[in-house]
Coordinates of C-alpha atoms and ligand atoms in Angstrom, one line a residue:
M1 CA 8.3 -14.8 19.5
T2 CA 7.4 -16.5 16.2
R3 CA 10.0 -17.3 13.6
T4 CA 9.0 -18.2 10.1
R5 CA 11.7 -19.9 8.0
C6 CA 12.7 -17.6 5.1
D7 CA 11.5 -20.0 2.4
R8 CA 8.0 -20.1 3.9
T9 CA 7.4 -16.4 3.4
A10 CA 5.7 -14.5 0.6
A11 CA 8.7 -12.3 0.3
W12 CA 10.8 -15.4 -0.6
S13 CA 8.7 -16.2 -3.6
A14 CA 8.7 -12.5 -4.6
L15 CA 12.5 -12.5 -4.4
Q16 CA 12.7 -15.6 -6.5
S17 CA 10.6 -13.9 -9.2
A18 CA 12.7 -10.7 -8.9
F19 CA 15.8 -12.8 -9.3
N20 CA 14.4 -14.7 -12.4
T21 CA 13.4 -11.5 -14.1
E22 CA 16.1 -9.0 -13.1
G23 CA 18.4 -10.2 -10.4
K24 CA 20.3 -12.9 -12.3
N25 CA 21.2 -10.4 -15.1
F26 CA 22.0 -7.5 -12.8
D27 CA 24.7 -5.4 -14.2
L28 CA 26.6 -3.2 -11.7
N29 CA 28.1 -0.9 -14.3
A30 CA 24.7 -0.2 -15.8
A31 CA 23.2 0.3 -12.4
F32 CA 25.7 3.1 -11.6
K33 CA 25.1 4.7 -15.0
A34 CA 21.3 4.6 -14.4
D35 CA 21.4 6.0 -10.9
A36 CA 23.7 8.9 -9.9
A37 CA 22.7 8.5 -6.3
R38 CA 23.5 4.8 -6.1
F39 CA 26.5 5.3 -3.8
E40 CA 24.4 7.3 -1.4
S41 CA 21.5 4.8 -1.4
F42 CA 23.7 1.8 -0.7
S43 CA 26.2 3.2 1.7
Q44 CA 25.9 4.2 5.3
Q45 CA 27.7 5.3 8.4
A46 CA 27.2 2.9 11.3
P47 CA 29.0 3.3 14.7
H48 CA 32.7 3.4 13.9
V49 CA 32.2 1.7 10.6
F50 CA 31.3 3.2 7.2
A51 CA 30.0 0.7 4.7
D52 CA 29.7 0.9 0.9
L53 CA 27.3 -1.8 -0.3
S54 CA 26.8 -0.1 -3.7
K55 CA 29.1 -2.5 -5.6
N56 CA 26.7 -5.4 -4.9
R57 CA 24.2 -6.9 -7.2
I58 CA 21.2 -5.4 -5.6
D59 CA 18.7 -2.6 -6.5
L60 CA 16.3 -0.7 -4.3
A61 CA 13.4 -3.0 -5.3
T62 CA 15.3 -6.1 -4.2
Q63 CA 16.4 -4.4 -1.1
A64 CA 12.8 -3.6 -0.2
L65 CA 11.8 -7.2 -0.7
L66 CA 14.7 -8.3 1.5
F67 CA 13.4 -6.0 4.3
D68 CA 10.0 -7.6 3.8
L69 CA 11.7 -11.0 4.1
A70 CA 13.3 -9.9 7.4
R71 CA 10.0 -8.7 8.8
E72 CA 8.0 -11.8 7.6
A73 CA 10.6 -14.2 9.0
G74 CA 10.5 -12.4 12.3
V75 CA 14.1 -11.3 12.4
P76 CA 13.5 -8.1 14.4
A77 CA 11.4 -10.1 17.0
H78 CA 14.1 -12.8 17.1
R79 CA 16.8 -10.1 17.7
D80 CA 14.6 -8.5 20.5
A81 CA 14.2 -12.0 22.0
M82 CA 18.0 -12.2 22.2
F83 CA 18.4 -8.8 23.8
D84 CA 15.5 -9.7 26.2
G85 CA 17.4 -12.7 27.5
Q86 CA 15.1 -15.4 26.1
A87 CA 16.6 -18.9 25.6
I88 CA 17.1 -18.6 21.8
N89 CA 19.8 -21.3 21.8
T90 CA 17.0 -23.8 21.9
T91 CA 19.0 -27.0 21.6
E92 CA 21.0 -26.2 24.7
N93 CA 18.1 -24.2 26.3
R94 CA 20.4 -21.2 26.9
S95 CA 20.1 -17.4 26.6
V96 CA 22.5 -15.8 24.1
M97 CA 23.8 -12.7 25.8
H98 CA 27.3 -11.8 24.7
F99 CA 26.0 -8.3 24.2
L100 CA 25.6 -8.0 28.0
L101 CA 29.4 -8.4 28.3
R102 CA 29.8 -5.0 26.7
K103 CA 26.9 -3.2 28.3
P104 CA 27.8 -0.4 30.7
S105 CA 26.6 -1.1 34.2
N106 CA 24.6 2.1 34.3
V107 CA 22.4 1.4 31.2
P108 CA 19.0 0.0 32.0
V109 CA 18.3 -3.6 30.9
N110 CA 15.3 -5.0 29.2
N111 CA 14.1 -8.3 30.7
A112 CA 11.3 -10.1 28.9
S113 CA 8.7 -11.6 31.2
T114 CA 9.2 -14.9 29.4
A115 CA 13.0 -14.9 30.0
T116 CA 14.2 -17.5 32.4
I117 CA 17.2 -15.3 33.3
N118 CA 17.4 -12.1 35.3
I119 CA 19.5 -9.8 33.1
A120 CA 20.1 -7.2 35.8
T121 CA 21.6 -9.9 38.1
E122 CA 23.8 -11.2 35.2
L123 CA 24.9 -7.7 34.4
A124 CA 26.0 -7.2 38.0
K125 CA 28.1 -10.4 37.8
V126 CA 29.6 -9.3 34.4
H127 CA 30.8 -6.1 35.9
A128 CA 32.1 -7.6 39.1
T129 CA 34.2 -10.1 37.0
L130 CA 35.3 -7.4 34.6
D131 CA 36.5 -5.1 37.3
A132 CA 38.4 -7.9 39.0
M133 CA 39.9 -9.0 35.7
L134 CA 41.0 -5.5 34.8
V135 CA 42.7 -5.0 38.2
F136 CA 44.5 -8.3 37.5
A137 CA 45.5 -7.1 34.0
E138 CA 46.9 -3.9 35.3
K139 CA 48.8 -5.7 38.0
I140 CA 50.4 -8.0 35.4
R141 CA 51.2 -5.0 33.2
A142 CA 53.0 -3.4 36.1
D143 CA 54.9 -6.5 37.0
D144 CA 58.2 -6.4 35.1
D145 CA 59.1 -9.9 36.2
I146 CA 56.4 -11.2 33.8
T147 CA 57.8 -10.7 30.3
D148 CA 55.8 -13.4 28.5
V149 CA 52.1 -14.2 28.5
V150 CA 51.1 -17.5 27.0
N151 CA 47.4 -18.0 26.2
I152 CA 46.5 -21.7 25.9
G153 CA 43.1 -22.2 24.4
I154 CA 41.5 -23.2 21.1
G155 CA 38.6 -22.1 18.9
G156 CA 36.8 -19.2 20.6
S157 CA 39.3 -19.3 23.4
D158 CA 42.1 -18.5 21.0
L159 CA 41.0 -16.9 17.8
G160 CA 39.4 -13.8 19.2
P161 CA 42.1 -12.8 21.7
Q162 CA 44.8 -13.7 19.2
M163 CA 43.2 -11.7 16.4
A164 CA 42.6 -8.7 18.7
V165 CA 46.0 -8.6 20.3
L166 CA 47.6 -8.6 16.8
A167 CA 45.1 -6.1 15.4
L168 CA 45.7 -3.7 18.3
D169 CA 49.5 -4.0 18.0
E170 CA 49.9 -0.2 18.1
F171 CA 48.2 -0.1 21.5
V172 CA 50.0 -3.1 23.0
T173 CA 52.4 -2.7 25.9
P174 CA 56.0 -3.2 24.6
R175 CA 56.9 -4.7 28.0
K176 CA 55.4 -8.1 27.3
R177 CA 55.4 -10.6 24.6
F178 CA 52.2 -12.5 23.8
H179 CA 52.0 -16.1 22.6
F180 CA 49.0 -18.2 21.6
V181 CA 49.1 -21.9 21.8
S182 CA 46.1 -23.7 20.4
N183 CA 47.1 -26.8 18.5
V184 CA 47.5 -30.1 20.3
D185 CA 50.5 -30.7 17.9
G186 CA 53.3 -30.5 20.5
H187 CA 55.5 -28.6 18.0
E188 CA 53.6 -25.5 18.8
L189 CA 53.9 -25.6 22.5
A190 CA 57.5 -26.9 22.4
A191 CA 58.5 -24.0 20.1
T192 CA 56.7 -21.5 22.3
L193 CA 58.3 -22.7 25.5
K194 CA 61.8 -23.0 24.2
P195 CA 62.9 -19.4 24.9
L196 CA 60.8 -18.9 28.0
K197 CA 61.7 -19.0 31.7
P198 CA 59.1 -20.1 34.3
G199 CA 59.7 -17.2 36.6
N200 CA 59.0 -14.7 33.8
T201 CA 55.9 -16.4 32.3
L202 CA 52.2 -16.1 32.9
F203 CA 50.1 -18.9 31.5
L204 CA 46.4 -18.2 30.8
I205 CA 44.4 -21.4 30.5
A206 CA 41.4 -20.4 28.4
S207 CA 38.6 -22.8 28.0
K208 CA 34.9 -22.3 28.5
T209 CA 34.3 -25.9 29.4
F210 CA 37.7 -26.7 30.8
T211 CA 37.4 -30.1 29.2
T212 CA 38.7 -29.5 25.7
I213 CA 41.3 -32.1 25.1
E214 CA 43.7 -30.0 23.1
T215 CA 43.7 -27.3 25.8
M216 CA 43.9 -29.7 28.7
T217 CA 46.8 -31.5 27.1
N218 CA 48.7 -28.3 26.4
A219 CA 47.9 -27.0 29.9
L220 CA 49.2 -30.2 31.6
S221 CA 52.4 -30.1 29.5
A222 CA 52.9 -26.4 30.3
K223 CA 52.4 -27.1 34.0
A224 CA 54.9 -30.0 33.8
W225 CA 57.4 -27.8 32.0
F226 CA 56.9 -25.1 34.6
E227 CA 57.6 -27.4 37.5
A228 CA 60.4 -29.3 35.8
N229 CA 62.2 -26.0 35.1
G230 CA 62.1 -24.8 38.7
G231 CA 58.8 -22.9 38.7
T232 CA 57.1 -22.9 42.0
D233 CA 54.3 -20.3 42.4
I234 CA 51.4 -21.7 40.3
A235 CA 49.0 -19.2 41.8
R236 CA 51.1 -16.4 40.4
H237 CA 52.0 -18.0 37.1
F238 CA 48.8 -19.7 36.0
A239 CA 45.3 -18.2 35.7
A240 CA 42.2 -19.9 34.3
L241 CA 39.5 -18.3 32.2
T242 CA 36.5 -20.5 32.3
T243 CA 32.8 -21.1 33.1
H244 CA 34.0 -24.2 35.0
V245 CA 35.9 -22.7 37.9
A246 CA 35.7 -25.9 39.9
A247 CA 37.5 -27.8 37.2
A248 CA 40.2 -25.2 37.1
N249 CA 40.7 -25.4 40.8
A250 CA 40.9 -29.2 40.6
F251 CA 43.6 -28.7 38.0
G252 CA 45.5 -26.8 40.6
I253 CA 44.8 -23.2 39.4
A254 CA 43.6 -20.9 42.1
T255 CA 43.5 -17.7 40.1
T256 CA 40.4 -17.8 38.0
F257 CA 38.1 -15.5 36.1
G258 CA 34.7 -16.9 35.3
F259 CA 32.0 -16.4 32.7
W260 CA 28.6 -17.9 32.0
D261 CA 26.9 -20.5 29.8
W262 CA 25.0 -17.8 28.0
V263 CA 28.3 -16.8 26.3
G264 CA 29.0 -19.0 23.3
G265 CA 32.7 -19.9 22.8
R266 CA 33.0 -17.9 19.5
Y267 CA 31.3 -14.9 21.2
S268 CA 33.5 -15.0 24.3
M269 CA 36.4 -12.6 23.8
W270 CA 34.4 -9.9 25.5
S271 CA 34.4 -12.0 28.7
A272 CA 37.3 -13.3 30.9
I273 CA 38.5 -15.0 27.7
G274 CA 39.6 -11.4 26.7
L275 CA 42.2 -11.2 29.5
P276 CA 45.2 -11.4 27.1
I277 CA 43.7 -8.4 25.2
A278 CA 43.2 -6.5 28.5
I279 CA 46.8 -7.2 29.6
A280 CA 48.0 -6.1 26.1
V281 CA 46.0 -2.9 25.8
G282 CA 45.3 -2.1 29.4
A283 CA 42.0 -1.7 31.3
Q284 CA 41.0 1.5 29.5
G285 CA 41.8 0.0 26.1
F286 CA 39.7 -3.1 26.9
R287 CA 36.8 -0.9 28.1
D288 CA 37.1 1.1 24.8
F289 CA 36.9 -2.2 22.9
L290 CA 33.7 -3.1 24.8
A291 CA 32.3 0.4 24.3
G292 CA 32.8 0.2 20.5
A293 CA 31.0 -3.2 20.4
H294 CA 28.2 -1.8 22.6
D295 CA 27.7 1.1 20.2
M296 CA 27.1 -1.5 17.4
D297 CA 24.8 -3.5 19.7
E298 CA 22.7 -0.4 20.2
H299 CA 22.7 0.3 16.5
F300 CA 21.6 -3.3 15.7
R301 CA 18.9 -3.2 18.4
T302 CA 17.4 0.1 17.6
A303 CA 18.1 1.3 14.0
P304 CA 15.2 0.8 11.5
L305 CA 15.8 -2.0 9.1
E306 CA 16.6 0.4 6.2
H307 CA 19.5 1.9 8.1
N308 CA 20.6 -1.1 10.1
L309 CA 23.9 -2.3 8.8
P310 CA 24.0 -5.8 10.3
M311 CA 20.5 -6.3 8.9
R312 CA 21.6 -5.1 5.5
L313 CA 24.7 -7.3 5.4
G314 CA 22.9 -10.4 6.7
L315 CA 20.1 -9.9 4.1
L316 CA 22.7 -9.5 1.3
D317 CA 24.4 -12.7 2.5
V318 CA 21.1 -14.6 2.0
W319 CA 20.4 -13.0 -1.4
Y320 CA 23.8 -14.1 -2.6
R321 CA 23.8 -17.6 -1.0
N322 CA 20.2 -18.6 -1.9
F323 CA 19.3 -16.7 -5.1
H324 CA 22.7 -16.1 -6.8
G325 CA 24.0 -19.4 -5.5
F326 CA 27.4 -18.0 -4.4
T327 CA 28.9 -20.6 -2.1
S328 CA 31.7 -18.5 -0.6
R329 CA 32.7 -15.1 0.6
S330 CA 36.2 -13.8 0.7
I331 CA 37.4 -11.3 3.3
A332 CA 40.3 -9.0 2.5
P333 CA 41.5 -6.8 5.3
Y334 CA 43.8 -4.1 3.9
H335 CA 45.7 -3.7 7.2
S336 CA 48.3 -6.2 8.0
A337 CA 47.4 -6.1 11.7
L338 CA 44.1 -7.6 10.8
R339 CA 45.8 -10.7 9.4
R340 CA 43.9 -13.1 11.7
L341 CA 40.5 -11.6 11.0
P342 CA 39.7 -14.1 8.3
A343 CA 40.4 -17.0 10.6
Y344 CA 38.3 -15.4 13.4
L345 CA 35.4 -14.8 11.0
Q346 CA 35.6 -18.4 9.7
Q347 CA 34.7 -19.7 13.1
L348 CA 32.1 -17.0 13.7
E349 CA 30.3 -17.6 10.4
M350 CA 30.8 -21.3 9.8
E351 CA 30.4 -22.7 13.3
S352 CA 27.4 -20.5 13.8
N353 CA 25.6 -21.1 10.5
G354 CA 27.1 -24.2 9.0
K355 CA 23.9 -26.2 9.8
R356 CA 21.8 -28.4 7.6
V357 CA 18.6 -28.5 9.7
D358 CA 16.4 -25.8 11.0
A359 CA 15.7 -25.1 14.7
D360 CA 13.0 -27.8 14.6
G361 CA 15.5 -30.4 13.3
Q362 CA 14.0 -30.5 9.8
A363 CA 16.4 -30.8 6.9
L364 CA 16.7 -27.5 5.0
P365 CA 16.0 -27.3 1.3
F366 CA 18.5 -24.5 0.7
G367 CA 22.1 -23.6 1.4
T368 CA 23.3 -22.0 4.6
S369 CA 26.8 -20.8 5.6
P370 CA 29.1 -19.8 2.8
V371 CA 32.7 -20.8 3.0
L372 CA 34.6 -17.9 4.4
W373 CA 38.2 -17.3 3.5
G374 CA 40.8 -14.6 2.9
E375 CA 44.2 -13.1 3.5
P376 CA 45.3 -9.5 4.0
G377 CA 45.6 -7.3 1.0
T378 CA 47.8 -6.7 -0.8
N379 CA 49.2 -10.2 -0.3
G380 CA 46.1 -11.9 -1.6
Q381 CA 46.4 -9.8 -4.8
H382 CA 49.5 -11.7 -5.7
A383 CA 48.1 -15.1 -4.8
Y384 CA 44.4 -15.9 -5.4
F385 CA 42.9 -12.6 -6.7
Q386 CA 43.5 -14.1 -10.2
M387 CA 40.6 -16.4 -9.5
L388 CA 38.4 -13.6 -8.1
H389 CA 38.9 -11.6 -11.3
Q390 CA 38.9 -14.3 -14.0
G391 CA 37.8 -17.6 -12.4
T392 CA 34.6 -19.3 -13.3
D393 CA 33.0 -18.7 -9.9
V394 CA 31.8 -15.4 -8.6
V395 CA 33.0 -14.8 -5.0
P396 CA 31.6 -11.7 -3.3
L397 CA 34.5 -10.0 -1.6
E398 CA 34.5 -8.0 1.6
F399 CA 37.2 -5.3 1.9
V400 CA 38.1 -3.8 5.2
A401 CA 40.2 -0.7 5.0
V402 CA 41.5 1.9 7.5
K403 CA 41.7 5.5 6.5
R404 CA 44.5 6.7 8.8
P405 CA 47.6 4.6 9.5
K406 CA 49.6 4.6 12.7
H407 CA 53.0 4.6 11.0
N408 CA 54.6 7.5 9.2
L409 CA 56.4 5.7 6.5
P410 CA 55.9 8.0 3.4
G411 CA 53.9 6.7 0.5
H412 CA 52.9 3.3 1.9
H413 CA 49.4 4.1 3.0
T414 CA 48.3 5.9 -0.1
L415 CA 49.6 3.0 -2.1
L416 CA 47.7 0.6 0.1
L417 CA 44.5 2.6 -0.2
A418 CA 45.0 2.9 -4.0
N419 CA 45.2 -0.9 -4.2
V420 CA 42.1 -1.6 -2.2
L421 CA 40.1 0.9 -4.3
A422 CA 41.6 -0.4 -7.5
Q423 CA 40.6 -4.0 -6.6
A424 CA 37.0 -3.1 -5.8
Q425 CA 36.9 -1.1 -9.0
A426 CA 38.5 -3.7 -11.2
L427 CA 36.2 -6.5 -10.0
M428 CA 33.3 -4.3 -11.0
I429 CA 34.3 -2.6 -14.2
G430 CA 36.2 -5.5 -15.8
K431 CA 38.0 -5.0 -19.1
S432 CA 37.6 -6.5 -22.5
D433 CA 40.5 -8.1 -24.4
A434 CA 41.5 -5.7 -27.1
A435 CA 42.9 -8.6 -29.1
V436 CA 39.5 -10.4 -29.2
P437 CA 36.6 -8.7 -31.0
P438 CA 33.2 -8.7 -29.1
Q439 CA 31.0 -11.7 -30.1
A440 CA 27.5 -11.8 -28.9
G441 CA 26.8 -14.8 -26.6
A442 CA 30.2 -16.2 -27.6
A443 CA 30.9 -18.0 -24.4
P444 CA 29.8 -18.1 -20.8
I445 CA 31.3 -15.2 -18.9
E446 CA 29.6 -15.0 -15.6
G447 CA 28.3 -16.9 -12.7
S448 CA 29.3 -20.2 -11.1
D449 CA 27.7 -22.2 -13.8
P450 CA 28.9 -21.5 -17.3
H451 CA 26.0 -23.3 -18.8
E452 CA 23.6 -21.1 -16.9
A453 CA 25.4 -18.1 -18.1
K454 CA 25.0 -19.3 -21.7
E455 CA 21.3 -19.9 -21.2
R456 CA 21.0 -16.4 -19.9
G457 CA 22.5 -15.2 -23.1
D458 CA 25.3 -13.2 -21.6
T459 CA 26.5 -11.0 -24.4
M460 CA 29.8 -9.5 -23.2
P461 CA 32.8 -10.8 -25.1
A462 CA 34.2 -13.6 -23.1
G463 CA 37.2 -14.7 -25.1
G464 CA 40.9 -13.8 -24.5
H465 CA 43.3 -14.3 -21.7
K466 CA 43.2 -10.6 -20.9
H467 CA 39.4 -10.4 -20.6
F468 CA 38.1 -9.4 -17.2
P469 CA 34.3 -10.0 -17.1
G470 CA 33.7 -7.5 -14.3
N471 CA 30.3 -7.2 -12.5
R472 CA 32.0 -9.0 -9.6
P473 CA 30.4 -7.8 -6.3
S474 CA 32.2 -6.4 -3.3
T475 CA 31.4 -4.7 0.0
F476 CA 33.7 -2.0 1.3
L477 CA 34.0 -1.5 5.1
L478 CA 36.0 1.5 6.2
L479 CA 37.3 2.4 9.7
D480 CA 38.7 5.9 10.3
E481 CA 41.4 4.3 12.5
L482 CA 42.1 0.9 13.8
T483 CA 41.5 1.4 17.6
P484 CA 40.1 -0.8 20.3
E485 CA 36.7 1.0 19.8
S486 CA 36.5 0.6 16.1
L487 CA 37.7 -3.0 16.3
G488 CA 35.0 -3.8 18.9
A489 CA 32.4 -2.3 16.6
L490 CA 33.7 -4.1 13.5
I491 CA 33.5 -7.5 15.3
A492 CA 30.1 -6.8 16.8
L493 CA 28.9 -5.9 13.3
Q494 CA 30.1 -9.3 12.1
E495 CA 28.4 -11.1 15.0
H496 CA 25.1 -9.5 14.3
R497 CA 25.2 -10.0 10.5
V498 CA 25.7 -13.7 11.2
F499 CA 22.7 -13.6 13.6
V500 CA 20.6 -12.1 10.8
S501 CA 21.4 -14.7 8.1
G502 CA 21.0 -17.5 10.7
S503 CA 17.7 -16.1 11.8
L504 CA 16.4 -16.0 8.2
W505 CA 17.5 -19.5 7.6
G506 CA 15.6 -20.6 10.6
I507 CA 18.6 -22.3 12.2
N508 CA 20.1 -22.2 15.7
S509 CA 23.3 -20.2 15.2
F510 CA 24.4 -20.8 18.7
D511 CA 25.1 -24.5 19.0
Q512 CA 27.9 -26.6 17.3
W513 CA 26.9 -30.3 17.5
G514 CA 28.9 -30.8 14.3
V515 CA 32.2 -30.8 16.2
E516 CA 31.2 -33.7 18.5
L517 CA 31.6 -36.8 16.3
G518 CA 35.2 -36.1 15.5
K519 CA 36.0 -35.6 19.2
V520 CA 34.5 -39.0 20.2
L521 CA 36.2 -40.8 17.3
A522 CA 39.6 -39.2 18.2
N523 CA 39.2 -40.6 21.8
D524 CA 38.6 -44.1 20.3
L525 CA 41.4 -43.8 17.8
E526 CA 43.9 -42.6 20.4
A527 CA 43.3 -45.9 22.3
R528 CA 43.6 -47.9 19.1
L529 CA 46.9 -46.1 18.2
H530 CA 48.3 -47.4 21.4
S531 CA 46.8 -50.9 21.2
G532 CA 46.7 -51.5 17.4
D533 CA 43.1 -52.8 17.7
A534 CA 41.5 -52.2 14.3
A535 CA 38.4 -54.3 14.9
G536 CA 35.3 -52.9 13.3
L537 CA 37.1 -50.0 11.6
D538 CA 36.5 -49.1 7.9
G539 CA 39.3 -50.3 5.5
S540 CA 40.9 -46.9 5.0
T541 CA 41.1 -46.0 8.7
A542 CA 42.4 -49.5 9.5
G543 CA 45.0 -49.2 6.8
L544 CA 46.2 -45.8 7.9
L545 CA 46.2 -46.9 11.6
A546 CA 48.5 -49.8 10.7
R547 CA 50.8 -47.5 8.6
L548 CA 51.0 -45.0 11.5
R549 CA 52.0 -47.8 13.9
A550 CA 54.5 -49.5 11.7
R551 CA 58.1 -48.8 12.6
Ligands
F6P601 O1 34.9 -27.8 19.5 C1 34.3 -26.6 19.2 C2 34.4 -25.7 20.4 O2 33.5 -26.1 21.4 C3 34.2 -24.2 20.0 O3 32.9 -23.9 19.9 C4 34.9 -23.6 21.2 O4 35.2 -22.2 20.9 C5 36.1 -24.4 21.2 O5 35.7 -25.7 21.0 C6 36.9 -24.4 22.6 O6 36.1 -24.8 23.6 P1 36.5 -24.4 25.1 O7 36.6 -23.0 25.2 O8 35.4 -25.0 25.9 O9 37.8 -25.1 25.4

């Protein structure tokens, strides 16, 4: 499998020319006027997710160049290498096979002759663990003595399960309460434990490595609290979800559900890390969640580029990041149950693609991961949407809406849908300030660099506090209903679009060396906070250390 970094392809130069001549001045409103079929051309139904990409600054010619870029960079071959079990996580020499966690046991597997792993063997292990974990989940659901489930984990061992349990609230058993403790800040664990009773609590210690200091510290404190408050049966009240079963056993936990090093932490909620989800929505609900993701996997694996939604989104991400120079993307789920989706996507995108060197370790001459951020609509509208409509930076927005609600409160859902439609529309169409007459080239109106906008000779009237420049891009993702299946598909879609942009950028999206330095320094500083030793520290750290130690 050969990968060619995006900037070393002919399509990259062609895209640069297209941007210089047309792309930088692309006008969405004009594009809709010129092409009555624009919505049809730039929208598609993928499994469980409908996507409207038509309000993005892209035309058919640019899209065709982006498909050329994907082909020249070897993205389809790279994708196939992942599905074939090749060790595409090159810095850790690991396969990347989270898709296998959602693959039904009766579907044949592809195994590349070059793969160092036997996928069929791994799939059998996946299903053996899944079956055991779902039996356990059902047992806990039926056990009315267990009223509270506390997941202790951080990063991928927290964000996915927490996001999904909240998102699937309508499917969650009312017979349990779910708590998620991630922060090493003791306030979080202390507040969680306060109303709990050991005899009614199940602790799930979730850690791929079973070494993460925050999780180990919280787990030790939870165990101490359990024993200090009369808890006796650790085997019944603690379970570990980890690839490092021996470490969990050494910690004193006998009930364990394993997974494998080919599952990245941020891709792990489909594994044993998903146990809180399985307890919450039941075995069938969890299987539906996996099935929805599998449908998206098959779409990504087999759909031609032109109709492949993760490919189209990943290519658009690169077009925006590297040609338009947009440095962030905002995500606005118009469903309050999706309120942790932005945090989940932050880790997915930024831990995967926040890299400054390519897979060969060479410094990259272009930008990679955008900053991802967001809040549920309509709350964001009354907070930061001001900046999205009238700020100096253009931030592509990704709306996620759900057609049919699960509640029957009259009026709410229509109002919610009207708002999400209105925001996408307003961002695009803009509005001139009636109080200010149009002045050709009067002031910069568009783009992250006002000087650039001036150079381009933007001619829309820019003046006036009530002027909305419009032409602000957005993508609209629509689910018919928020169910385990559709949530699974939505998340798999996001995983694969991150794969596509990472693949184009030539980086390894599956390691995270950038988190290591802080961990090492924290160990050192923990000792210094005890001893007061500031030798060799920089002035600021030494000053703060002294201040933190002062009585
Ligand atoms: O420090 C980053 C990280 O390794 C993430 O990639 C991971 O999801 C998180 O820590 C938690 O790791 P673990 O599941 O091994 O405790």
